[in-house]
MMTF fields as JSON, N, C-alpha, C and O atoms, coordinates in Angstrom:
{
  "mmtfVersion": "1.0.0",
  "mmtfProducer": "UNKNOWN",
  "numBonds": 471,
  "numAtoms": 472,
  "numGroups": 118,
  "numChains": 1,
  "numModels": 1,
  "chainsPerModel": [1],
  "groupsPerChain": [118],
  "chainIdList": ["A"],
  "bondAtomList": [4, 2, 8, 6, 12, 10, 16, 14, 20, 18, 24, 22, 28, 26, 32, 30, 36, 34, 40, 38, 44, 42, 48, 46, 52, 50, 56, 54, 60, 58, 64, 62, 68, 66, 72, 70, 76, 74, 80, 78, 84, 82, 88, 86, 92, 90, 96, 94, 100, 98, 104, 102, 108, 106, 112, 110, 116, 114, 120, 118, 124, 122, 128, 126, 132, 130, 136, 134, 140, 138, 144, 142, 148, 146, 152, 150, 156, 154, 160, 158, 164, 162, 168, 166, 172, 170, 176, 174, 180, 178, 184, 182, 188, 186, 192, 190, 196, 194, 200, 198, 204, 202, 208, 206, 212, 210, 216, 214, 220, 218, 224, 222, 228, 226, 232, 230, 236, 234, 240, 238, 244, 242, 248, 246, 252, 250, 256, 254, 260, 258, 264, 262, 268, 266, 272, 270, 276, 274, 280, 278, 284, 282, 288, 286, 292, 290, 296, 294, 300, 298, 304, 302, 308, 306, 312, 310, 316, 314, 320, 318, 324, 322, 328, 326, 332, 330, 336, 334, 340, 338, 344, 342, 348, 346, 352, 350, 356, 354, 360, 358, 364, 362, 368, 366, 372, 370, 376, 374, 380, 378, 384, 382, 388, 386, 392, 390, 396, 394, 400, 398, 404, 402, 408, 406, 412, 410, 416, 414, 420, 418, 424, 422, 428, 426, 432, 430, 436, 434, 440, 438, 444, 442, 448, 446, 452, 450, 456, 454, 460, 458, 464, 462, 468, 466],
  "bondOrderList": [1, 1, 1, 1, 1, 1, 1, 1, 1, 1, 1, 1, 1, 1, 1, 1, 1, 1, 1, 1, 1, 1, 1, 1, 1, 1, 1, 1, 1, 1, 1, 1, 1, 1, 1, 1, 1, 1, 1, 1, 1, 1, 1, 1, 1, 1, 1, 1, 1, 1, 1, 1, 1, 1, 1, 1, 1, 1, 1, 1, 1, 1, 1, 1, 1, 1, 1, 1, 1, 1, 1, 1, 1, 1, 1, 1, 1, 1, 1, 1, 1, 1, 1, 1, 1, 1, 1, 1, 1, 1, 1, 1, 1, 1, 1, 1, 1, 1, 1, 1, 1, 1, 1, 1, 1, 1, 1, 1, 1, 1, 1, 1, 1, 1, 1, 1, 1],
  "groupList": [{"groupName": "UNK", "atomNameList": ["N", "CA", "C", "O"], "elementList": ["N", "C", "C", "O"], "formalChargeList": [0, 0, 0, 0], "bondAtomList": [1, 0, 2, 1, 3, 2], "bondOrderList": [1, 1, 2], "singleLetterCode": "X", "chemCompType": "L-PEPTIDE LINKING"}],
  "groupTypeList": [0, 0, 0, 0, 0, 0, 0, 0, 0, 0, 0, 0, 0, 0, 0, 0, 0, 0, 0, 0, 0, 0, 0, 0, 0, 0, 0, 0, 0, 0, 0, 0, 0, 0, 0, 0, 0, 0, 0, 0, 0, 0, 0, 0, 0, 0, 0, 0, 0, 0, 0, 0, 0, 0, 0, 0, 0, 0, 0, 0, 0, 0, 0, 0, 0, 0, 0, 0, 0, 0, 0, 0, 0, 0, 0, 0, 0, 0, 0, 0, 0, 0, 0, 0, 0, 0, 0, 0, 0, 0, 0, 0, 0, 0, 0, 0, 0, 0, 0, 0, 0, 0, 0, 0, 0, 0, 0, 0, 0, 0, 0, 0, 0, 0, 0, 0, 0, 0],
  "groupIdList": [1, 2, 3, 4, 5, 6, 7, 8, 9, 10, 11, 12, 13, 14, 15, 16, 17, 18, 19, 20, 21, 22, 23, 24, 25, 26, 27, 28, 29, 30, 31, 32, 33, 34, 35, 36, 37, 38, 39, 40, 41, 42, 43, 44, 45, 46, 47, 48, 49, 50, 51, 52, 53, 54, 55, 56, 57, 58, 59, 60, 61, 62, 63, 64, 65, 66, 67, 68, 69, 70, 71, 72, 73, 74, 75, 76, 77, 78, 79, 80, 81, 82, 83, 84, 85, 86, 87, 88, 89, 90, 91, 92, 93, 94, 95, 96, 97, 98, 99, 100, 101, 102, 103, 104, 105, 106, 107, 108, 109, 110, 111, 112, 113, 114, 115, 116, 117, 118],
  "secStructList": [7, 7, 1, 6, 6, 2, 2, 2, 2, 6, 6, 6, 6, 7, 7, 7, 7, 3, 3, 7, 6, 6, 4, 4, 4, 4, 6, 6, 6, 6, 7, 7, 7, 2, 2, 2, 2, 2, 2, 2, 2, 2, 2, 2, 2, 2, 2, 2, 2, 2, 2, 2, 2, 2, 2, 2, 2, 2, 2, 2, 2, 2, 2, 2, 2, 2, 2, 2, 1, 1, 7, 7, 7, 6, 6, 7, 7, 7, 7, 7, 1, 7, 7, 7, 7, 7, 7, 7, 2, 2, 2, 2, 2, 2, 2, 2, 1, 1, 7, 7, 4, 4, 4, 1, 7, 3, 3, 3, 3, 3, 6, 6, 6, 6, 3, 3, 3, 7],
  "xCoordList": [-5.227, -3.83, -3.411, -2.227, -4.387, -4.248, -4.076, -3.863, -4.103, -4.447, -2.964, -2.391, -2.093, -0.878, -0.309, -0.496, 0.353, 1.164, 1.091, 2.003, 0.002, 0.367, 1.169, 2.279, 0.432, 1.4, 2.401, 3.093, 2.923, 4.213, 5.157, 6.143, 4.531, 5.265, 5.352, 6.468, 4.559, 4.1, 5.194, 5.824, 5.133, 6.665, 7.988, 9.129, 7.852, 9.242, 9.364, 10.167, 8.625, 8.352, 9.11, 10.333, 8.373, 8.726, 7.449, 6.259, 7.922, 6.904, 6.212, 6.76, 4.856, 3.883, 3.973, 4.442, 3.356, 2.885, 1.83, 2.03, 0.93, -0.299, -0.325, -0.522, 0.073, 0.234, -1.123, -1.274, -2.132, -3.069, -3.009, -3.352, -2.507, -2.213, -3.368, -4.188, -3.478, -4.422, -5.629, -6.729, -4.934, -6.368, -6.666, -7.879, -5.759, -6.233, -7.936, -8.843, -7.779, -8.81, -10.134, -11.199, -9.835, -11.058, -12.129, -13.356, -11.37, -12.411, -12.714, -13.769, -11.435, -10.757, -12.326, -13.466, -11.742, -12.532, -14.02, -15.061, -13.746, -14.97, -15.532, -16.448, -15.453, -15.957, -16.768, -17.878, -15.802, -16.448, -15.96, -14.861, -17.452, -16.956, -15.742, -15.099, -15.675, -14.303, -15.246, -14.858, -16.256, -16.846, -17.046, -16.769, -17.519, -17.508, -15.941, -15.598, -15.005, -13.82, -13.128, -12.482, -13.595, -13.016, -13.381, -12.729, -14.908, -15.557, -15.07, -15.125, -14.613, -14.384, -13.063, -12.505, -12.188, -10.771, -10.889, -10.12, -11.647, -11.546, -12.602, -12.586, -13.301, -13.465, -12.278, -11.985, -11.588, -10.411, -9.427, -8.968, -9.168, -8.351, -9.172, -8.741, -10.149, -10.843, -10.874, -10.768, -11.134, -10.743, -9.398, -9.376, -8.478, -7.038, -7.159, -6.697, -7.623, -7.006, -7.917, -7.464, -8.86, -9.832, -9.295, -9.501, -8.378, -7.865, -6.721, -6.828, -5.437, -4.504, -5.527, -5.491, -6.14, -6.218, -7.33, -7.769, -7.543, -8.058, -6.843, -7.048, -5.413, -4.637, -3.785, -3.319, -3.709, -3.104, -3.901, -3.387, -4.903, -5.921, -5.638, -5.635, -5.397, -4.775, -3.99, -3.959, -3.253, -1.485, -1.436, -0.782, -2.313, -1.939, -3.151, -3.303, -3.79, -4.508, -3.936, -4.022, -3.059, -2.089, -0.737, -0.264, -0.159, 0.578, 0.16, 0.751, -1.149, -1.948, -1.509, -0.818, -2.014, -2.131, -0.992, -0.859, 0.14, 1.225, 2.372, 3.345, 1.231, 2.271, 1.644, 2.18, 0.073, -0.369, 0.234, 0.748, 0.152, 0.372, 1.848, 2.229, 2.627, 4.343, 4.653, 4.728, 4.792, 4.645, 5.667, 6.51, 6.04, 7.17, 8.384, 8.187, 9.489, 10.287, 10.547, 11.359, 10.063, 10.035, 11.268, 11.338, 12.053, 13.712, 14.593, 15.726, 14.042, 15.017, 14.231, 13.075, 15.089, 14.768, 15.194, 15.047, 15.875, 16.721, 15.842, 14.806, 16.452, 15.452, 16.318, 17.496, 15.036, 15.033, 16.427, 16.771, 17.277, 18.397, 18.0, 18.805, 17.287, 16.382, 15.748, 15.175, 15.841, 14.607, 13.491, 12.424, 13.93, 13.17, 11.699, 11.196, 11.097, 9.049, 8.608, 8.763, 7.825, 7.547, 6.496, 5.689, 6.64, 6.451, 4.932, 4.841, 3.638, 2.549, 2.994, 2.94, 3.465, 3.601, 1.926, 1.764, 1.353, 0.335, -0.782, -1.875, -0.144, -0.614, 0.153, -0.303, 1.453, 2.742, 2.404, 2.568, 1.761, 1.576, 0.012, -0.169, -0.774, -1.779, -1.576, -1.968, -0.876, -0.508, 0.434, 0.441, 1.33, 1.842, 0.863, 0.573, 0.267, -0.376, -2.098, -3.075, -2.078, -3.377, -2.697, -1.677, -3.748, -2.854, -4.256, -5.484, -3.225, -4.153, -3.144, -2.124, -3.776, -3.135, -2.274, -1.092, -2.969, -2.431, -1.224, -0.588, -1.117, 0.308, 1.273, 2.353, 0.972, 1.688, 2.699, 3.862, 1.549, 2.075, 0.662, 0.362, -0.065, -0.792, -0.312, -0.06, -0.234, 0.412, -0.649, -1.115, -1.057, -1.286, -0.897, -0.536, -0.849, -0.525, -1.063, -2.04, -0.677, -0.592, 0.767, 1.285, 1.156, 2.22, 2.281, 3.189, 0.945, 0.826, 1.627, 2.602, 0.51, 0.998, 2.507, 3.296, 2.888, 4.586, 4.376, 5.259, 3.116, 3.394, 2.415, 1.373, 2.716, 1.979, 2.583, 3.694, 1.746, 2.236, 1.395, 0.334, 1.771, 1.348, 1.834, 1.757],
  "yCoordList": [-17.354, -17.256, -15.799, -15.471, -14.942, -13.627, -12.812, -11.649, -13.102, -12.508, -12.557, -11.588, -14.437, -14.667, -14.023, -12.81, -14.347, -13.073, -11.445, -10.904, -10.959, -9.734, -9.666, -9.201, -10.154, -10.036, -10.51, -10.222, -11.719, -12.153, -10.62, -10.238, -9.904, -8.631, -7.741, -7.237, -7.389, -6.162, -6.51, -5.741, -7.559, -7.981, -8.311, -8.444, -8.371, -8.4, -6.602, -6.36, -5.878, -4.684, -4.976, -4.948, -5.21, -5.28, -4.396, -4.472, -3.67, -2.859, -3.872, -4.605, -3.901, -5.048, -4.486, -3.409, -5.56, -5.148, -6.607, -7.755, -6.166, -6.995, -7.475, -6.949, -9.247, -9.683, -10.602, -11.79, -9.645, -10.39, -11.781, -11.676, -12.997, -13.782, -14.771, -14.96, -15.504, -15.799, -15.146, -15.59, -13.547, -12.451, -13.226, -13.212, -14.167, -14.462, -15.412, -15.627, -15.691, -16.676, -16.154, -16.702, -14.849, -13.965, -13.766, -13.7, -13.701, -14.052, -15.392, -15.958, -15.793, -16.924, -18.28, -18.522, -18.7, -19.512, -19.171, -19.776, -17.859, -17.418, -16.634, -16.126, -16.272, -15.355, -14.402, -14.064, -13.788, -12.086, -11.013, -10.863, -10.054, -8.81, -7.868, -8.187, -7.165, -5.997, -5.49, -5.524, -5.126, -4.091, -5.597, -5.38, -6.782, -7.784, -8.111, -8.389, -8.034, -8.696, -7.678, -8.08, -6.155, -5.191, -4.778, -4.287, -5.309, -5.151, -6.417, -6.258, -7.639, -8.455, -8.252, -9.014, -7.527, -7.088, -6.128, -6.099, -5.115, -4.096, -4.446, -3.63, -5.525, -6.139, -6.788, -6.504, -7.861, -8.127, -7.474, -7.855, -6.242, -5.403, -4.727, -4.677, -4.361, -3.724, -4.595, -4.279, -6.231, -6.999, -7.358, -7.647, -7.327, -7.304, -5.788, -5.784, -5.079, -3.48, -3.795, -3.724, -4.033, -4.375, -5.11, -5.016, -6.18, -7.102, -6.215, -5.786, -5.798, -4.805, -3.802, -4.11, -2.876, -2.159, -2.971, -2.219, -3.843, -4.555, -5.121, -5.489, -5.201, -5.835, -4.553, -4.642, -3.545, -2.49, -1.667, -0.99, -1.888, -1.472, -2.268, -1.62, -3.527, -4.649, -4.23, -4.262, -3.736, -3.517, -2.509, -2.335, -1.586, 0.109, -0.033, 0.79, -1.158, -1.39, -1.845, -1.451, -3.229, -3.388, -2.568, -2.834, -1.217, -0.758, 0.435, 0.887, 0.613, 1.87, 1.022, 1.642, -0.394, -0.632, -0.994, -0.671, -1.817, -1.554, -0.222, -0.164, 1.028, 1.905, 3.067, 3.972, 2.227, 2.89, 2.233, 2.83, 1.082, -0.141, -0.325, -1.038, 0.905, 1.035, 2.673, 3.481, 2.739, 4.596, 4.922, 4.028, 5.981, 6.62, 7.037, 7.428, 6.645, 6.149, 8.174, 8.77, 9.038, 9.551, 10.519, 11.734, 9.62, 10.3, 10.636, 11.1, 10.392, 10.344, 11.754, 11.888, 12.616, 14.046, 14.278, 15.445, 13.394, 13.297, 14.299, 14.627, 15.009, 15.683, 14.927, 14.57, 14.799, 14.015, 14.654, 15.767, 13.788, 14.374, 15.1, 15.894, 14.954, 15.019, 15.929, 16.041, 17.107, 17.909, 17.789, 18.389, 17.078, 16.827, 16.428, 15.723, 17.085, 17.364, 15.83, 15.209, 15.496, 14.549, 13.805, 14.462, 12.381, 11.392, 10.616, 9.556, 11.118, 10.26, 8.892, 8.569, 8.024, 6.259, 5.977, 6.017, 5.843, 5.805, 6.124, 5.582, 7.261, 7.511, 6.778, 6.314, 6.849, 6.272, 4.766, 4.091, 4.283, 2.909, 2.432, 1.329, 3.276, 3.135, 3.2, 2.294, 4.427, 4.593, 3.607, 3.36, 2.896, 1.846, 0.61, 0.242, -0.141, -0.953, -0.705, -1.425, 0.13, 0.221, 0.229, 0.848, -0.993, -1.215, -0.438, -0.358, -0.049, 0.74, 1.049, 1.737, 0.25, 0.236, 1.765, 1.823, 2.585, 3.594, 4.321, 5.303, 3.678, 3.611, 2.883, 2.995, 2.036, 1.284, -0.106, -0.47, -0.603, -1.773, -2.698, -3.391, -2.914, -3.693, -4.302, -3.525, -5.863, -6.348, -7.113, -7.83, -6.837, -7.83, -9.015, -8.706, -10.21, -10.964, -12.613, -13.244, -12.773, -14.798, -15.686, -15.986, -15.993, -16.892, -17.592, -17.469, -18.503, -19.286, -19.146, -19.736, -17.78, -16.931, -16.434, -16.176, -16.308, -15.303, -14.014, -13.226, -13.626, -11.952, -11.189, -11.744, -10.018, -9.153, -7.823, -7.667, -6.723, -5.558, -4.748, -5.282, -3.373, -3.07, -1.758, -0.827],
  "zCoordList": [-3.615, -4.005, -4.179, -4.114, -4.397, -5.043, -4.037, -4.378, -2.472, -1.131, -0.653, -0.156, -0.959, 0.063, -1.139, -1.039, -2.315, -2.893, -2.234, -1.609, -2.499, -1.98, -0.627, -0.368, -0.028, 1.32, 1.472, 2.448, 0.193, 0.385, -0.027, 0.602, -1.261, -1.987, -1.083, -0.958, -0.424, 0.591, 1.933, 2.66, 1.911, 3.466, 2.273, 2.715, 1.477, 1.191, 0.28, -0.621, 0.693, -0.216, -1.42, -1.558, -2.12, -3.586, -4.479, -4.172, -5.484, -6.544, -7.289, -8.112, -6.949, -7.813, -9.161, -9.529, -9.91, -11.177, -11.381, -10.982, -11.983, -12.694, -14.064, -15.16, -13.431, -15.261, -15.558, -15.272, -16.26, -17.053, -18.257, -19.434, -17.622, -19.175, -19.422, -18.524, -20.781, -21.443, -21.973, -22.301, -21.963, -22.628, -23.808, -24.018, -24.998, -26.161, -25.979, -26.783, -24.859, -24.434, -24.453, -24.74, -24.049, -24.314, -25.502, -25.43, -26.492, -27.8, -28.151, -28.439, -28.05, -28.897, -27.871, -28.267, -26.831, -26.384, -26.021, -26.274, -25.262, -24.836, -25.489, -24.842, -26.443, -28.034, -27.577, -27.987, -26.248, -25.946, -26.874, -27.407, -26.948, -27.686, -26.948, -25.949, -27.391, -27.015, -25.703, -24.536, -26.048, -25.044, -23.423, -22.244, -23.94, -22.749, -22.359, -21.21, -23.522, -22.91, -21.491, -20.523, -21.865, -21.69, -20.011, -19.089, -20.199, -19.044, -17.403, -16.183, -18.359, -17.261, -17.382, -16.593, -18.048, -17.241, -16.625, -15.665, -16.746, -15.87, -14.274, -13.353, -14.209, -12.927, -12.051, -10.89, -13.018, -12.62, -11.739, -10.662, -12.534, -11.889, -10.5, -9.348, -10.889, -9.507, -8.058, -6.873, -9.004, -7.817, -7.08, -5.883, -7.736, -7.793, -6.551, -5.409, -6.972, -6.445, -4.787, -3.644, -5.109, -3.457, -2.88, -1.67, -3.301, -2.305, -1.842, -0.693, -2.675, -2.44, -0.838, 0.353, -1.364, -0.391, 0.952, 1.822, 0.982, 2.106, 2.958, 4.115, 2.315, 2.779, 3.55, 4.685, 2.814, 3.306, 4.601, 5.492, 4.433, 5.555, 6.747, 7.793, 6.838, 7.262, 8.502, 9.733, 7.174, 7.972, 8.644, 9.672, 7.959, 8.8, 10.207, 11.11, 10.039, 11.43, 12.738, 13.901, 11.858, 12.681, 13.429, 14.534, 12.223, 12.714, 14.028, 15.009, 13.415, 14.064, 15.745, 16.553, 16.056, 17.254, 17.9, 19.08, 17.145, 17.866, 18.551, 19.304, 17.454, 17.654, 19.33, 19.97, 19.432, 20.715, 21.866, 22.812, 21.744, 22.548, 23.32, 24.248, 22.273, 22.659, 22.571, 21.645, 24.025, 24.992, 24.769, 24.841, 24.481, 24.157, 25.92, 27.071, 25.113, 26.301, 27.149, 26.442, 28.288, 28.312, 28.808, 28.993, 28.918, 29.06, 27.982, 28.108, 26.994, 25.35, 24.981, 24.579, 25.209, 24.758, 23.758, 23.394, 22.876, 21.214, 20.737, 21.316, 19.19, 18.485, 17.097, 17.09, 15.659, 14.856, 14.429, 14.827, 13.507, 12.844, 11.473, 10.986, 11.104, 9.684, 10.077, 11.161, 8.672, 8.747, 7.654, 7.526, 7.113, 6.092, 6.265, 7.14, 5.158, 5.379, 4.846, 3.794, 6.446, 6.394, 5.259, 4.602, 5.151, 3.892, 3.77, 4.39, 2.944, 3.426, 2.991, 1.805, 3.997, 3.749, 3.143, 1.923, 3.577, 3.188, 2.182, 2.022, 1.485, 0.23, -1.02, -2.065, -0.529, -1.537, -1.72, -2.737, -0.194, -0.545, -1.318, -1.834, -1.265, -1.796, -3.302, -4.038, -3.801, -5.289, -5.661, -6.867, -4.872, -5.58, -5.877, -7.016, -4.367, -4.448, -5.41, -5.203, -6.134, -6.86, -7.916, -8.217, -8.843, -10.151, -11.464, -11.455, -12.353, -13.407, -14.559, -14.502, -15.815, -16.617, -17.13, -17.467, -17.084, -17.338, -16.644, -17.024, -15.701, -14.923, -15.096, -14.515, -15.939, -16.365, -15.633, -15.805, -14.76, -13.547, -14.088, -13.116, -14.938, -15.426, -17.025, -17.946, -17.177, -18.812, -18.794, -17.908, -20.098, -20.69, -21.445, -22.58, -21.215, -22.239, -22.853, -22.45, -23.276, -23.931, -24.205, -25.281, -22.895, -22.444, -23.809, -24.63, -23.952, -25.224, -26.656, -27.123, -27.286, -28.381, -28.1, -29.01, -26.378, -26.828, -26.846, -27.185, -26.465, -26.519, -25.536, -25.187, -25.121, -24.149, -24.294, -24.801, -23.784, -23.818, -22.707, -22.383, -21.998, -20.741, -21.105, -20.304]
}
């Protein structure tokens, strides 16, 4: 499920964010310490972030080949209208699509309890 979202977000470009809910579950049911609760969210997210950039790898594979695959038309001598210094897509999309709390696109919360914070 965690694979077709992204790519539903990523084609409709929309800015992700990562909502962790039922952390209360963490002690509460599964009566992990801070240092275990802490450790299987921060897998979470790593897995969250590996799927993100497996998907983006994806795409820029795909774009890589459509963009050999289509020859540049050699009579259009246009020059860009823009001078503006060009944009790494690719870094921008990596720093969006990598989630880390400290960026503040990761919440925590408990739907249950009513509360979360990120």
């Amino acid at each position: 499920r965690t694979h077709s979202l992204l790519r539903e977000l990523y084609v409709m470009r929309l800015v992700p964010i990562l909502v962790l809910n039922k952390i209360d579950r963490l002690v509460g049911e599964l009566g992990l310490t801070p240092t275990e609760a802490y450790l299987r969210l921060r897998s979470l997210i790593e897995t969250v972030n590996a799927a993100a950039a497996n998907m983006l790898n994806s795409n820029r594979a795909s774009r890589n080949t459509q963009q050999t695959t289509t020859e540049p038309d050699p009579s259009n001598t246009s020059t860009p209208a823009s001078h503006a210094p060009p944009i790494d897509l690719e870094e921008m999309e990596q720093s969006v699509w990598n989630f880390d709390p400290s960026k503040n696109n990761v919440l925590f919360a408990s739907a249950l309890d009513g509360w979360g914070f990120g």
